[in-house]
Coordinates of C-alpha atoms in Angstrom, one line a residue:
M1 CA 132.9 82.5 73.9
A2 CA 134.3 85.3 75.9
Q3 CA 133.2 85.5 79.5
P4 CA 131.3 88.7 80.6
L5 CA 133.5 91.2 82.4
S6 CA 133.1 91.4 86.1
A7 CA 131.4 94.5 87.5
G8 CA 133.8 94.4 90.4
P9 CA 133.7 92.5 93.7
L10 CA 131.1 94.7 95.3
E11 CA 128.6 94.5 92.5
D12 CA 129.4 90.8 91.9
G13 CA 128.7 90.2 95.6
K14 CA 125.4 92.0 95.4
T15 CA 124.3 90.0 92.4
L16 CA 125.3 86.7 94.0
L17 CA 123.5 87.7 97.2
E18 CA 120.3 88.3 95.2
K19 CA 120.7 84.8 93.6
K20 CA 121.1 83.4 97.2
D21 CA 124.6 82.2 96.4
F22 CA 125.8 83.1 99.8
A23 CA 129.1 81.4 99.8
N24 CA 130.3 83.1 96.6
A25 CA 128.7 86.4 97.6
A26 CA 130.8 86.4 100.8
K27 CA 133.9 85.6 98.8
A28 CA 133.3 88.5 96.5
F29 CA 132.7 90.9 99.4
A30 CA 135.8 89.6 101.2
E31 CA 137.8 90.1 98.0
G32 CA 136.6 93.7 97.6
F33 CA 137.3 94.4 101.3
D34 CA 140.8 93.0 101.0
E35 CA 141.3 95.4 98.0
G36 CA 140.3 98.4 100.3
D37 CA 136.6 98.8 99.5
G38 CA 134.8 99.7 102.7
D39 CA 131.4 99.1 101.3
S40 CA 132.3 95.5 100.5
G41 CA 133.3 95.2 104.1
F42 CA 129.9 96.6 105.2
H43 CA 128.0 93.9 103.2
L44 CA 130.2 91.2 104.5
A45 CA 129.6 92.4 108.1
R46 CA 125.9 92.5 107.4
M47 CA 125.9 88.9 106.3
V48 CA 127.8 87.9 109.4
E49 CA 125.5 89.9 111.7
L50 CA 122.3 88.5 110.1
G51 CA 123.6 85.0 109.7
V52 CA 123.3 85.0 106.0
G53 CA 125.7 82.2 104.9
F54 CA 127.3 82.4 108.3
T55 CA 126.4 81.5 111.9
P56 CA 125.2 84.9 113.3
D57 CA 128.1 86.6 115.2
S58 CA 127.4 90.2 116.3
V59 CA 130.8 90.6 117.9
K60 CA 132.6 89.6 114.7
A61 CA 130.2 91.8 112.7
R62 CA 130.9 94.8 114.8
A63 CA 134.7 94.4 114.3
L64 CA 134.0 94.2 110.5
Y65 CA 131.9 97.3 110.6
I66 CA 134.7 99.2 112.4
A67 CA 137.2 98.1 109.8
A68 CA 134.8 99.0 107.0
A69 CA 134.2 102.4 108.5
E70 CA 137.9 103.0 108.7
K71 CA 138.0 102.4 105.0
G72 CA 135.4 105.0 104.4
S73 CA 132.1 103.1 104.3
A74 CA 129.3 105.5 105.2
A75 CA 126.9 102.6 105.5
A76 CA 129.2 101.0 108.1
M77 CA 129.5 104.3 110.0
N78 CA 125.7 104.5 110.1
R79 CA 125.3 100.9 111.4
L80 CA 128.0 101.5 114.1
G81 CA 126.2 104.7 115.1
L82 CA 122.9 102.8 115.4
M83 CA 124.7 100.2 117.7
H84 CA 125.8 103.1 120.0
L85 CA 122.3 104.6 119.8
R86 CA 120.6 101.3 120.8
G87 CA 123.3 99.9 123.1
E88 CA 123.8 96.8 120.8
N89 CA 127.0 95.0 121.9
V90 CA 128.4 98.3 123.1
R91 CA 127.7 100.8 125.8
Q92 CA 124.8 103.2 124.8
D93 CA 126.4 106.5 123.8
F94 CA 124.2 109.1 122.1
A95 CA 127.2 111.4 121.4
A96 CA 129.2 108.7 119.7
A97 CA 126.0 107.6 117.8
S98 CA 125.4 111.2 116.6
E99 CA 129.1 111.6 115.5
L100 CA 129.1 108.4 113.4
I101 CA 125.7 108.7 111.9
C102 CA 126.0 112.4 111.0
K103 CA 129.4 111.8 109.5
A104 CA 127.9 109.2 107.3
A105 CA 125.0 111.6 106.5
D106 CA 127.5 114.2 105.3
L107 CA 129.1 111.5 103.1
G108 CA 125.7 111.2 101.4
N109 CA 124.2 108.0 103.0
L110 CA 120.4 108.3 102.8
E111 CA 119.7 106.2 105.9
A112 CA 122.2 108.2 107.8
Q113 CA 120.7 111.5 106.7
F114 CA 117.3 110.3 107.9
N115 CA 118.8 109.1 111.2
C116 CA 120.9 112.2 111.7
A117 CA 117.8 114.3 111.2
G118 CA 116.0 112.4 113.9
L119 CA 118.8 112.9 116.3
A120 CA 118.9 116.7 115.6
L121 CA 115.1 116.9 115.9
D122 CA 115.1 115.1 119.3
G123 CA 118.4 116.5 120.6
L124 CA 120.0 113.1 121.1
G125 CA 123.8 113.3 121.3
R126 CA 123.8 116.8 120.0
A127 CA 122.0 120.1 120.5
K128 CA 118.3 120.0 119.5
D129 CA 118.1 121.9 116.2
P130 CA 114.9 121.5 114.1
A131 CA 116.4 123.6 111.2
I132 CA 119.3 121.1 110.9
A133 CA 116.9 118.3 111.1
F134 CA 114.8 119.7 108.3
G135 CA 117.9 120.1 106.2
Y136 CA 118.8 116.5 106.5
Y137 CA 115.3 115.3 105.9
E138 CA 115.1 117.5 102.8
K139 CA 118.3 116.0 101.4
A140 CA 117.2 112.4 101.9
S141 CA 113.8 113.2 100.6
Q142 CA 115.2 114.7 97.4
N143 CA 117.0 111.4 96.8
G144 CA 114.0 109.2 97.3
H145 CA 113.9 108.3 101.0
T146 CA 110.2 107.7 101.8
G147 CA 110.4 108.3 105.5
A148 CA 112.4 111.5 105.0
R149 CA 109.8 112.7 102.6
N150 CA 107.0 112.2 105.1
M151 CA 109.0 114.0 107.8
E152 CA 109.8 116.9 105.5
A153 CA 106.1 117.2 104.8
A154 CA 105.2 117.0 108.5
L155 CA 107.7 119.8 109.4
L156 CA 106.6 122.0 106.5
R157 CA 103.0 121.4 107.7
T158 CA 103.8 122.7 111.1
G159 CA 106.5 125.2 110.2
T160 CA 109.0 123.3 112.4
G161 CA 112.6 124.1 111.5
T162 CA 111.5 125.8 108.4
G163 CA 108.8 128.2 107.2
Q164 CA 105.3 126.8 107.1
D165 CA 104.4 125.7 103.5
L166 CA 101.1 123.9 103.4
S167 CA 101.0 123.6 99.6
R168 CA 104.5 122.0 99.6
A169 CA 103.6 119.7 102.5
V170 CA 100.4 118.4 100.7
K171 CA 102.4 117.8 97.5
L172 CA 104.9 115.7 99.3
F173 CA 102.3 113.7 101.1
E174 CA 100.5 113.2 97.8
Q175 CA 103.6 111.9 96.2
G176 CA 104.0 109.2 98.9
A177 CA 100.3 108.5 98.9
S178 CA 100.4 107.8 95.1
L179 CA 102.8 104.9 95.9
G180 CA 100.7 103.5 98.7
N181 CA 102.8 104.5 101.7
P182 CA 100.5 104.4 104.7
V183 CA 102.0 107.4 106.5
S184 CA 101.7 109.5 103.3
L185 CA 98.2 108.3 102.7
Y186 CA 97.1 109.3 106.2
G187 CA 98.9 112.7 106.1
F188 CA 97.3 113.5 102.7
A189 CA 93.9 112.4 103.9
E190 CA 94.2 114.7 107.0
M191 CA 95.1 117.7 104.8
L192 CA 92.3 116.9 102.4
E193 CA 89.8 116.6 105.3
N194 CA 90.9 119.9 106.9
G195 CA 91.5 121.9 103.7
E196 CA 95.2 122.5 104.5
G197 CA 97.1 123.7 101.4
V198 CA 94.4 122.2 99.2
A199 CA 90.6 122.5 98.9
A200 CA 88.7 120.5 101.5
D201 CA 87.5 117.3 99.9
P202 CA 85.8 114.7 102.2
I203 CA 85.3 112.1 99.5
R204 CA 89.0 112.1 98.6
A205 CA 89.9 112.2 102.3
H206 CA 87.7 109.2 102.9
L207 CA 89.4 107.4 100.0
Y208 CA 92.9 108.0 101.4
Y209 CA 92.0 107.2 105.0
N210 CA 90.5 103.9 103.7
L211 CA 93.7 103.1 101.8
A212 CA 95.8 104.0 104.9
N213 CA 93.7 101.7 107.0
E214 CA 94.0 98.8 104.6
R215 CA 97.8 99.2 104.9
G216 CA 97.8 99.2 108.6
H217 CA 98.1 102.8 109.7
P218 CA 97.2 102.9 113.4
G219 CA 95.2 106.1 113.3
A220 CA 93.3 105.5 110.0
R221 CA 90.4 103.4 111.3
D222 CA 89.3 106.0 113.8
A223 CA 89.7 108.8 111.4
L224 CA 87.7 106.9 108.7
E225 CA 84.9 106.1 111.1
R226 CA 84.7 109.7 112.3
L227 CA 84.7 111.1 108.8
T228 CA 82.2 108.5 107.6
A229 CA 79.7 109.6 110.2
S230 CA 79.6 113.1 108.7
M231 CA 79.1 112.1 105.1
T232 CA 76.0 111.3 103.0
P233 CA 75.4 107.7 101.7
T234 CA 76.1 109.0 98.2
E235 CA 79.4 110.5 99.2
I236 CA 80.4 107.3 101.0
E237 CA 79.5 105.1 98.0
D238 CA 81.6 107.4 95.8
A239 CA 84.6 107.2 98.1
Q240 CA 84.4 103.5 98.4
A241 CA 84.2 103.0 94.6
R242 CA 87.3 105.1 94.2
A243 CA 89.1 103.0 96.8
R244 CA 88.2 99.8 94.9
N245 CA 89.5 101.2 91.7
W246 CA 92.6 102.8 93.1
K247 CA 96.1 101.6 92.0
P248 CA 99.5 102.8 93.2
A249 CA 101.7 104.7 90.8
E250 CA 104.9 103.0 89.6
K251 CA 107.2 105.7 90.8
A252 CA 107.0 109.0 92.6
E253 CA 107.0 112.4 90.9
A254 CA 110.1 114.5 91.3
N255 CA 110.1 116.6 94.4

């Protein structure tokens, strides 16, 4: 019987990693890296850094990240940037962090787009620019990054770096809330309670505060208690029944 064709060292390595065959995963990533694939080098570096199939070695991992970045791995650039940002095994350098992370963002790496947006929003290693931050959050959000979608919604809600658009903000929060993301649940609940971009609805607001609280959002308990104090017993019972019957969607709607 013919053997199945290999998907290539990178994909083979990922498959073996999922199967917890760490030794052969490392071999596959090393093979891909030797053939010039930077992303294979990134995954090998990650295994070394986290001690997956190896004794953890942050110095060796950083050297591998540098080599992988030189071969074009945006993921490796982002990780190196985070090391500079946090001062991990290297001198803290916000400018170097911004250069690496935002270069990776421009290459299409979702995590880097999210991180670059945060740097631009806070003015770390680059000029503070909410409009640039919004642009990166929007790009990552459109490609399914949950944190970026929440930040896009938050900036649209306040009109930071973009025109205020409450209806768009509430739609984005609702998308994340449908999946059970606690930040999205809380943001959607706030907008429902206040009638921002949507008709005020205390029962639905209670439902989503309740769900956010169950998922550990730090502000949800106080918000839930405050809102509950203003509702009738019938409204509270309705909201609690909805919470008991609520189930997350399988996937988000398109932005």
